[in-house]
CSV table of C-alpha atoms and ligand atoms in Angstrom, one decimal:
chain,number,residue,atom,x,y,z
A,1427,MET,CA,191.0,-88.8,192.6
A,1428,SER,CA,193.6,-90.6,190.4
A,1429,ASP,CA,192.2,-89.1,187.2
A,1430,LEU,CA,193.1,-85.6,188.6
A,1431,ASP,CA,196.7,-86.6,188.4
A,1432,PHE,CA,196.5,-86.1,184.7
A,1433,VAL,CA,195.3,-82.6,184.9
A,1434,SER,CA,197.8,-79.8,185.7
A,1435,GLY,CA,196.8,-78.1,188.9
A,1436,GLY,CA,194.5,-80.9,190.1
A,1437,LYS,CA,193.4,-80.4,193.6
A,1438,PRO,CA,192.1,-83.1,196.0
A,1439,ILE,CA,188.8,-81.4,196.6
A,1440,GLY,CA,185.7,-83.4,195.6
A,1441,LEU,CA,183.0,-80.9,194.8
A,1442,GLU,CA,179.4,-82.0,194.7
A,1443,ARG,CA,177.1,-78.9,194.6
A,1444,GLY,CA,177.3,-75.3,193.7
A,1445,GLU,CA,175.2,-72.2,194.3
A,1446,GLY,CA,176.2,-68.6,193.5
A,1447,THR,CA,179.8,-68.0,194.4
A,1448,SER,CA,180.0,-71.2,196.6
A,1449,LEU,CA,180.9,-74.8,196.0
A,1450,TYR,CA,180.3,-77.6,198.4
A,1451,THR,CA,182.0,-81.0,199.1
A,1452,ALA,CA,179.9,-84.0,199.9
A,1453,ASP,CA,180.4,-83.4,203.6
A,1454,GLY,CA,179.1,-79.8,203.2
A,1455,THR,CA,182.4,-77.9,203.4
A,1456,GLU,CA,182.0,-74.6,201.6
A,1457,TYR,CA,184.5,-73.2,199.1
A,1458,ILE,CA,184.4,-69.8,197.6
A,1459,ASP,CA,184.9,-70.0,193.8
A,1460,ALA,CA,187.2,-67.1,193.1
A,1461,GLY,CA,188.3,-68.3,189.8
A,1462,ALA,CA,188.8,-72.1,189.9
A,1463,SER,CA,186.1,-72.5,187.3
A,1464,PHE,CA,188.0,-70.4,184.7
A,1465,ALA,CA,185.4,-67.7,184.5
A,1466,CYS,CA,182.8,-70.2,183.2
A,1467,THR,CA,180.0,-69.3,185.6
A,1468,PRO,CA,179.4,-65.5,185.4
A,1469,LEU,CA,175.9,-65.9,186.9
A,1470,GLY,CA,177.2,-68.1,189.7
A,1471,HIS,CA,176.9,-71.9,190.0
A,1472,SER,CA,173.7,-73.6,188.9
A,1473,HIS,CA,171.9,-70.3,188.3
A,1474,PRO,CA,168.1,-71.1,188.4
A,1475,ALA,CA,167.4,-69.3,185.0
A,1476,VAL,CA,170.0,-71.4,183.3
A,1477,VAL,CA,169.1,-74.7,185.1
A,1478,GLU,CA,165.4,-74.3,184.2
A,1479,ALA,CA,166.1,-73.4,180.5
A,1480,VAL,CA,168.5,-76.4,180.1
A,1481,GLN,CA,166.2,-78.9,181.9
A,1482,GLU,CA,163.2,-77.9,179.8
A,1483,GLN,CA,165.2,-78.0,176.6
A,1484,VAL,CA,166.9,-81.4,177.3
A,1485,GLY,CA,163.4,-82.9,177.9
A,1486,ASP,CA,161.8,-81.4,174.8
A,1487,LEU,CA,164.5,-81.8,172.2
A,1488,THR,CA,168.1,-82.6,173.2
A,1489,PHE,CA,169.6,-82.4,169.8
A,1490,VAL,CA,169.1,-81.9,166.1
A,1491,ASP,CA,171.8,-80.5,163.9
A,1492,SER,CA,172.0,-76.9,162.9
A,1493,SER,CA,170.4,-77.3,159.5
A,1494,TYR,CA,167.0,-77.3,161.2
A,1495,PRO,CA,165.6,-74.1,162.7
A,1496,VAL,CA,165.0,-74.7,166.5
A,1497,GLN,CA,163.6,-72.0,168.7
A,1498,SER,CA,166.2,-72.2,171.4
A,1499,ARG,CA,169.0,-71.8,168.7
A,1500,GLU,CA,167.2,-68.9,167.1
A,1501,ASP,CA,166.8,-67.2,170.5
A,1502,ALA,CA,170.4,-67.8,171.3
A,1503,TYR,CA,171.6,-66.2,168.1
A,1504,ALA,CA,169.3,-63.3,168.6
A,1505,ALA,CA,170.4,-62.7,172.2
A,1506,LEU,CA,174.1,-63.0,171.3
A,1507,VAL,CA,173.9,-60.7,168.3
A,1508,ALA,CA,171.9,-58.1,170.3
A,1509,ALA,CA,174.5,-58.2,173.0
A,1510,THR,CA,177.5,-57.7,170.8
A,1511,PRO,CA,178.6,-54.3,169.4
A,1512,ASP,CA,176.7,-53.0,166.4
A,1513,GLY,CA,178.3,-54.3,163.2
A,1514,LEU,CA,178.8,-57.8,164.5
A,1515,ASP,CA,175.6,-59.0,162.9
A,1516,SER,CA,176.1,-62.7,162.5
A,1517,ALA,CA,177.3,-65.4,164.8
A,1518,TRP,CA,178.3,-69.0,164.6
A,1519,PHE,CA,178.3,-71.4,167.6
A,1520,CYS,CA,180.9,-74.0,168.5
A,1521,ASN,CA,181.9,-75.9,171.6
A,1522,SER,CA,184.8,-74.1,173.1
A,1523,GLY,CA,187.2,-71.1,173.1
A,1524,THR,CA,189.9,-72.7,171.0
A,1525,GLU,CA,187.3,-73.8,168.4
A,1526,ALA,CA,186.0,-70.2,168.3
A,1527,ASN,CA,189.5,-68.9,167.6
A,1528,GLU,CA,190.2,-71.6,165.1
A,1529,ALA,CA,187.1,-70.6,163.2
A,1530,ALA,CA,188.0,-66.9,163.5
A,1531,LEU,CA,191.4,-67.5,161.9
A,1532,LYS,CA,189.8,-69.6,159.1
A,1533,PHE,CA,187.2,-66.9,158.4
A,1534,ALA,CA,189.8,-64.2,158.3
A,1535,ARG,CA,192.0,-66.2,155.9
A,1536,SER,CA,189.0,-67.0,153.6
A,1537,ALA,CA,187.7,-63.4,153.7
A,1538,THR,CA,191.1,-61.7,153.0
A,1539,GLY,CA,192.7,-64.4,150.8
A,1540,ASN,CA,195.8,-63.9,153.0
A,1541,SER,CA,197.4,-66.3,155.4
A,1542,LYS,CA,199.6,-64.3,157.8
A,1543,ILE,CA,198.5,-63.9,161.4
A,1544,VAL,CA,199.8,-61.4,163.8
A,1545,ALA,CA,199.6,-62.3,167.5
A,1546,ALA,CA,201.0,-61.0,170.7
A,1547,THR,CA,203.6,-62.2,173.1
A,1548,ARG,CA,202.1,-63.8,176.3
A,1549,SER,CA,198.9,-64.5,174.4
A,1550,PHE,CA,196.7,-67.5,175.0
A,1551,HIS,CA,194.1,-68.5,172.4
A,1552,GLY,CA,193.6,-72.2,173.0
A,1553,ARG,CA,195.2,-75.6,172.4
A,1554,THR,CA,194.1,-76.9,169.0
A,1555,MET,CA,196.7,-76.7,166.2
A,1556,GLY,CA,195.7,-73.3,164.8
A,1557,ALA,CA,194.8,-71.4,168.0
A,1558,LEU,CA,197.9,-72.9,169.6
A,1559,ALA,CA,200.0,-71.5,166.8
A,1560,ALA,CA,198.8,-68.0,167.8
A,1561,THR,CA,199.5,-68.8,171.5
A,1562,TRP,CA,202.8,-67.5,173.0
A,1563,LYS,CA,204.1,-70.0,175.5
A,1564,ASP,CA,206.6,-72.6,174.2
A,1565,LYS,CA,205.6,-75.0,177.0
A,1566,TYR,CA,202.2,-75.4,175.4
A,1567,LYS,CA,203.6,-75.5,171.8
A,1568,LYS,CA,206.9,-77.2,171.6
A,1569,PRO,CA,205.9,-80.9,171.9
A,1570,PHE,CA,203.4,-80.5,169.1
A,1571,GLU,CA,205.3,-78.6,166.5
A,1572,PRO,CA,205.0,-77.9,163.6
A,1573,LEU,CA,201.7,-76.1,164.2
A,1574,ALA,CA,199.3,-74.6,161.6
A,1575,GLY,CA,200.4,-71.3,160.2
A,1576,ASP,CA,202.3,-68.4,159.6
A,1577,VAL,CA,202.2,-66.4,162.8
A,1578,GLU,CA,204.3,-63.4,163.7
A,1579,PHE,CA,204.4,-62.4,167.4
A,1580,VAL,CA,204.7,-58.7,168.5
A,1581,PRO,CA,205.2,-57.4,172.0
A,1582,TYR,CA,201.7,-57.1,173.7
A,1583,GLY,CA,200.8,-53.5,174.3
A,1584,ASP,CA,203.3,-52.0,171.9
A,1585,SER,CA,201.3,-50.0,169.3
A,1586,GLU,CA,204.2,-49.2,167.0
A,1587,GLU,CA,205.4,-52.7,166.7
A,1588,LEU,CA,201.9,-53.9,166.0
A,1589,ALA,CA,201.3,-51.3,163.3
A,1590,ALA,CA,204.6,-52.2,161.7
A,1591,ALA,CA,203.8,-55.9,161.6
A,1592,VAL,CA,200.5,-55.5,159.7
A,1593,ASP,CA,200.7,-55.2,155.9
A,1594,ASP,CA,198.7,-56.2,152.9
A,1595,GLU,CA,199.6,-59.9,153.3
A,1596,THR,CA,198.0,-60.0,156.8
A,1597,ALA,CA,194.8,-62.0,157.2
A,1598,ALA,CA,194.3,-61.2,160.9
A,1599,VAL,CA,195.5,-59.6,164.0
A,1600,ILE,CA,194.4,-61.7,167.0
A,1601,LEU,CA,194.5,-60.1,170.5
A,1602,GLU,CA,193.0,-60.5,173.9
A,1603,PRO,CA,191.7,-57.0,175.0
A,1604,ILE,CA,193.2,-57.8,178.4
A,1605,GLN,CA,195.5,-60.9,178.5
A,1606,GLY,CA,194.1,-63.5,180.9
A,1607,GLU,CA,196.3,-66.6,181.1
A,1608,GLY,CA,199.4,-64.5,180.3
A,1609,GLY,CA,199.1,-62.6,183.6
A,1610,ILE,CA,196.1,-60.2,183.5
A,1611,ASN,CA,198.0,-57.7,181.3
A,1612,VAL,CA,196.1,-54.5,180.6
A,1613,PRO,CA,197.4,-52.8,177.4
A,1614,PRO,CA,198.1,-49.0,177.4
A,1615,ALA,CA,195.2,-46.7,176.3
A,1616,GLY,CA,195.1,-46.5,172.5
A,1617,TYR,CA,196.4,-49.9,171.8
A,1618,LEU,CA,193.2,-51.5,170.6
A,1619,GLU,CA,192.4,-48.4,168.6
A,1620,THR,CA,195.8,-48.8,166.9
A,1621,ALA,CA,194.9,-52.5,166.2
A,1622,ARG,CA,191.6,-51.3,164.7
A,1623,ASP,CA,193.2,-48.6,162.5
A,1624,CYS,CA,196.1,-50.7,161.2
A,1625,THR,CA,194.0,-53.7,160.3
A,1626,GLU,CA,191.4,-51.5,158.6
A,1627,ASP,CA,194.1,-49.8,156.6
A,1628,ALA,CA,195.6,-53.1,155.5
A,1629,GLY,CA,192.3,-54.8,154.8
A,1630,ALA,CA,193.0,-57.4,157.5
A,1631,ALA,CA,190.6,-58.7,160.1
A,1632,LEU,CA,190.8,-57.6,163.7
A,1633,VAL,CA,190.0,-60.7,165.9
A,1634,LEU,CA,189.4,-59.9,169.5
A,1635,ASP,CA,189.5,-63.0,171.7
A,1636,GLU,CA,187.0,-62.2,174.5
A,1637,VAL,CA,186.9,-65.8,175.7
A,1638,GLN,CA,188.0,-64.7,179.2
A,1639,THR,CA,187.3,-60.9,179.1
A,1640,GLY,CA,183.7,-61.2,177.8
A,1641,MET,CA,180.3,-61.9,179.3
A,1642,GLY,CA,180.4,-58.8,181.5
A,1643,ARG,CA,183.5,-59.6,183.4
A,1644,THR,CA,185.4,-56.3,182.8
A,1645,GLY,CA,182.3,-54.1,183.6
A,1646,GLU,CA,180.9,-54.0,180.1
A,1647,MET,CA,179.5,-57.0,178.3
A,1648,TRP,CA,182.7,-57.0,176.2
A,1649,ALA,CA,186.1,-55.5,177.0
A,1650,CYS,CA,186.3,-54.0,173.5
A,1651,GLN,CA,183.4,-51.7,174.3
A,1652,LYS,CA,185.4,-50.1,177.1
A,1653,ALA,CA,188.0,-49.2,174.4
A,1654,GLY,CA,185.3,-48.1,172.0
A,1655,VAL,CA,186.6,-50.6,169.4
A,1656,THR,CA,184.5,-52.9,167.3
A,1657,PRO,CA,186.5,-55.8,165.9
A,1658,ASP,CA,185.7,-57.7,162.7
A,1659,VAL,CA,185.5,-60.9,164.7
A,1660,LEU,CA,184.8,-61.4,168.4
A,1661,THR,CA,185.3,-64.8,169.9
A,1662,THR,CA,183.7,-65.9,173.2
A,1663,ALA,CA,183.2,-69.1,175.2
A,1664,LYS,CA,184.0,-69.9,178.9
A,1665,GLY,CA,181.0,-68.0,180.5
A,1666,LEU,CA,178.8,-68.0,177.4
A,1667,GLY,CA,176.6,-70.9,178.6
A,1668,ASN,CA,177.3,-70.3,182.4
A,1669,GLY,CA,179.1,-73.7,182.6
A,1670,LEU,CA,177.8,-75.6,179.5
A,1671,PRO,CA,180.4,-76.2,176.8
A,1672,VAL,CA,179.8,-73.6,174.2
A,1673,GLY,CA,181.7,-70.9,172.2
A,1674,ALA,CA,180.8,-68.5,169.5
A,1675,VAL,CA,182.2,-66.3,166.9
A,1676,ALA,CA,180.4,-63.0,166.1
A,1677,VAL,CA,181.4,-61.4,162.8
A,1678,GLN,CA,180.9,-58.4,160.6
A,1679,ASP,CA,179.3,-59.1,157.2
A,1680,TRP,CA,182.5,-59.0,155.1
A,1681,VAL,CA,184.0,-61.8,157.2
A,1682,ALA,CA,180.8,-63.8,157.3
A,1683,GLU,CA,181.0,-64.2,153.6
A,1684,GLY,CA,184.1,-66.3,154.0
A,1685,ALA,CA,182.6,-68.6,156.5
A,1686,ALA,CA,180.4,-70.8,154.4
A,1687,SER,CA,182.4,-74.0,154.3
A,1688,HIS,CA,183.1,-74.1,158.0
A,1689,ASN,CA,180.8,-75.9,160.5
A,1690,ALA,CA,180.7,-78.4,163.3
A,1691,THR,CA,178.2,-81.2,164.1
A,1692,PHE,CA,177.2,-79.8,167.5
A,1693,SER,CA,177.1,-76.2,166.4
A,1694,GLY,CA,174.4,-74.4,168.4
A,1695,GLY,CA,172.8,-77.6,169.8
A,1696,PRO,CA,169.4,-76.9,171.3
A,1697,VAL,CA,170.6,-77.5,174.9
A,1698,VAL,CA,173.7,-75.3,174.9
A,1699,ALA,CA,171.7,-72.7,173.0
A,1700,ALA,CA,169.1,-72.7,175.8
A,1701,ALA,CA,171.9,-72.1,178.2
A,1702,VAL,CA,173.4,-69.3,176.1
A,1703,ASN,CA,170.0,-67.6,175.7
A,1704,ALA,CA,169.3,-67.8,179.5
A,1705,THR,CA,172.8,-66.6,180.4
A,1706,VAL,CA,173.1,-63.7,178.0
A,1707,SER,CA,169.5,-62.5,178.6
A,1708,THR,CA,170.0,-62.6,182.4
A,1709,LEU,CA,173.3,-60.9,182.3
A,1710,VAL,CA,171.9,-58.1,180.1
A,1711,GLU,CA,168.4,-57.7,181.7
A,1712,GLU,CA,169.7,-57.8,185.3
A,1713,GLU,CA,172.7,-55.5,184.4
A,1714,TRP,CA,175.4,-57.8,185.9
A,1715,PRO,CA,178.2,-56.1,183.9
A,1716,ALA,CA,177.6,-52.9,185.9
A,1717,HIS,CA,177.6,-54.9,189.1
A,1718,ALA,CA,181.0,-56.4,188.0
A,1719,ALA,CA,182.4,-52.9,187.5
A,1720,GLU,CA,181.3,-51.8,191.0
A,1721,MET,CA,182.5,-55.0,192.7
A,1722,GLY,CA,185.7,-54.9,190.8
A,1723,GLU,CA,186.4,-51.5,192.1
A,1724,TYR,CA,185.5,-52.5,195.6
A,1725,LEU,CA,187.6,-55.7,195.6
A,1726,THR,CA,190.6,-53.9,194.0
A,1727,ALA,CA,190.5,-51.1,196.5
A,1728,GLU,CA,190.2,-53.5,199.5
A,1729,LEU,CA,193.0,-55.7,198.2
A,1730,GLU,CA,195.3,-52.7,197.7
A,1731,ALA,CA,194.5,-51.4,201.2
A,1732,ALA,CA,194.9,-54.8,202.9
A,1733,LEU,CA,197.9,-56.1,201.1
A,1734,GLY,CA,199.9,-52.9,200.6
A,1735,ASP,CA,203.6,-53.5,200.3
A,1736,GLU,CA,203.3,-57.3,200.6
A,1737,ILE,CA,202.4,-57.4,196.9
A,1738,ARG,CA,203.6,-55.6,193.8
A,1739,GLU,CA,200.4,-54.6,192.1
A,1740,VAL,CA,196.7,-55.3,191.7
A,1741,ARG,CA,195.6,-54.9,188.1
A,1742,GLY,CA,192.8,-55.7,185.7
A,1743,GLU,CA,189.3,-54.4,185.0
A,1744,GLY,CA,186.1,-55.2,186.8
A,1745,LEU,CA,186.2,-58.8,188.1
A,1746,LEU,CA,189.2,-59.8,186.0
A,1747,VAL,CA,191.7,-59.2,188.7
A,1748,GLY,CA,195.4,-60.0,188.8
A,1749,ILE,CA,197.5,-59.7,191.9
A,1750,GLU,CA,201.2,-59.5,191.2
A,1751,LEU,CA,202.8,-61.2,194.2
A,1752,LYS,CA,206.3,-61.1,195.5
A,1753,ARG,CA,206.4,-64.9,195.5
A,1754,GLY,CA,205.1,-67.9,193.5
A,1755,ALA,CA,201.4,-67.8,192.8
A,1756,ASN,CA,200.9,-71.6,192.7
A,1757,ARG,CA,201.8,-71.9,196.4
A,1758,VAL,CA,199.5,-69.0,197.4
A,1759,ALA,CA,196.6,-70.6,195.4
A,1760,ARG,CA,197.2,-73.9,197.1
A,1761,ASP,CA,197.3,-72.3,200.6
A,1762,LEU,CA,194.1,-70.4,199.9
A,1763,ALA,CA,192.4,-73.6,198.9
A,1764,MET,CA,193.7,-75.8,201.6
A,1765,ASN,CA,193.7,-73.3,204.6
A,1766,HIS,CA,190.9,-70.9,203.7
A,1767,GLN,CA,188.6,-72.8,201.2
A,1768,ILE,CA,189.1,-70.2,198.6
A,1769,LEU,CA,189.6,-71.4,195.0
A,1770,ALA,CA,191.8,-69.0,192.9
A,1771,LEU,CA,194.0,-69.5,189.9
A,1772,PRO,CA,197.6,-68.6,189.1
A,1773,ALA,CA,198.1,-66.7,185.8
A,1774,GLY,CA,201.8,-67.1,185.2
A,1775,ARG,CA,204.5,-67.6,187.9
A,1776,THR,CA,203.8,-64.7,190.3
A,1777,VAL,CA,200.3,-63.6,189.4
A,1778,LEU,CA,197.2,-64.8,191.3
A,1779,ARG,CA,194.1,-64.4,189.3
A,1780,LEU,CA,190.6,-63.7,190.7
A,1781,LEU,CA,187.7,-64.4,188.4
A,1782,PRO,CA,184.7,-64.8,190.7
A,1783,PRO,CA,181.2,-65.1,189.4
A,1784,LEU,CA,179.8,-61.6,188.6
A,1785,VAL,CA,177.1,-62.1,191.3
A,1786,ILE,CA,179.7,-61.8,194.1
A,1787,ASP,CA,178.7,-59.4,196.9
A,1788,GLU,CA,180.7,-57.3,199.4
A,1789,ALA,CA,180.6,-59.9,202.1
A,1790,VAL,CA,182.1,-62.6,199.9
A,1791,ALA,CA,184.7,-60.1,198.6
A,1792,ASP,CA,185.6,-59.3,202.2
A,1793,GLU,CA,186.2,-63.0,202.9
A,1794,LEU,CA,188.5,-63.2,199.9
A,1795,VAL,CA,190.5,-60.1,201.0
A,1796,GLU,CA,190.7,-61.5,204.6
A,1797,ALA,CA,192.0,-64.9,203.4
A,1798,LEU,CA,194.5,-63.3,201.0
A,1799,THR,CA,195.7,-61.1,203.8
A,1800,ALA,CA,196.2,-64.0,206.1
A,1801,THR,CA,198.1,-65.9,203.4
A,1802,VAL,CA,200.4,-63.2,201.9
A,1803,ALA,CA,200.5,-60.5,204.6
A,1804,PRO,CA,199.8,-62.1,208.0
A,1805,GLU,CA,201.6,-59.3,209.8
A,1806,ALA,CA,199.5,-56.7,208.2
A,1807,GLN,CA,196.5,-58.5,209.4
A,1808,SER,CA,197.6,-58.7,213.0
A,1809,ASP,CA,198.3,-55.0,213.0
A,1810,ALA,CA,194.8,-54.2,211.9
B,1136,PLP,C1,190.5,-70.2,177.9
B,1136,PLP,C2,190.8,-69.4,176.8
B,1136,PLP,C3,190.8,-69.9,175.5
B,1136,PLP,C4,190.5,-71.3,175.2
B,1136,PLP,O1,189.3,-71.7,175.6
B,1136,PLP,P1,188.9,-73.3,175.7
B,1136,PLP,O2,187.5,-73.3,175.9
B,1136,PLP,O3,189.7,-73.8,176.8
B,1136,PLP,O4,189.4,-73.9,174.4
B,1136,PLP,C5,191.1,-69.0,174.4
B,1136,PLP,N1,191.3,-67.7,174.7
B,1136,PLP,C6,191.3,-67.2,175.9
B,1136,PLP,C7,191.6,-65.7,176.1
B,1136,PLP,C8,191.1,-68.0,177.0
B,1136,PLP,O5,191.1,-67.5,178.2
């Protein structure tokens, strides 16, 4: 376990096997994965469609670089482009969320000839030098400064301040449609439309970071679709390969023109491409985003009913759920793991984040609610 000491939030739980929403230790103890895998397994752990696609591909051809056409890569591009909003007609694969955002900012600079980036307070876009520069928290940034870029931060959710910050020197506005790491912050209605309008007027690129909100989690394949807004650049990763390390940038044509001199050795490797194709196709064909919408409503209503005044608020969309507690979220996450075998994540000091696989059913949702009630509102539970 000693290597875990290097990782913030390391937990002494040795996991060996996963299936659906469950994870198991070597001795067979079951944990419910309500977010501990950072939204990386939308179809649940070791989903058979993904496992089969990956096993077949790794045996046939593990890797050749992206200058050769390979069927699994072609299929992954086609599946991803078909699943993104109309207008996002090309995609580029990378290995993670931060790399997707790094590429997005480079593409926006190259396509606009500008360098200024507008980002939001409480944002999280990744930990490499460029994406980190657009990330809000000083704790993540300070030890590594100076970072790459010319980034202006505006208060998340404030349309007027956003519009005022965007001008003809702006390369990009980068936003999460709902902030994940920053506390599951849902912007007011009209915010993304304002972001769309002001970037369009200024000739800047709107980059929507859907690394956490995408892949069906909010009840649509992409959160921007709920707002009816198509960005110039959409970034995705986390759940894109249902657990394999892969990210992507989907772009409109005018941005794609600036992308030519960017690449990465492992871009769209055949094995991760097979995982992407299986994940995206299964999510779309089996309509898991709609299930996420339904289960999100169910879970939110049950949490509100059970936890009542013991918490401040339940917020989010679909299965991107934040519970604003009246106490520290780290401690609650730890109690849930150690006493109830529920793995959940904090998102900021007082917000507990639930990001279960989209395949969660009511029985598992009920278990989550019961464990949370026992942890944060034990009296409410004994009254019931
Ligand atoms: C996790 C996350 C990232 C970074 O992704 P990595 O794969 O860890 O680099 C970027 N943006 C958002 C919104 C995220 O949630």
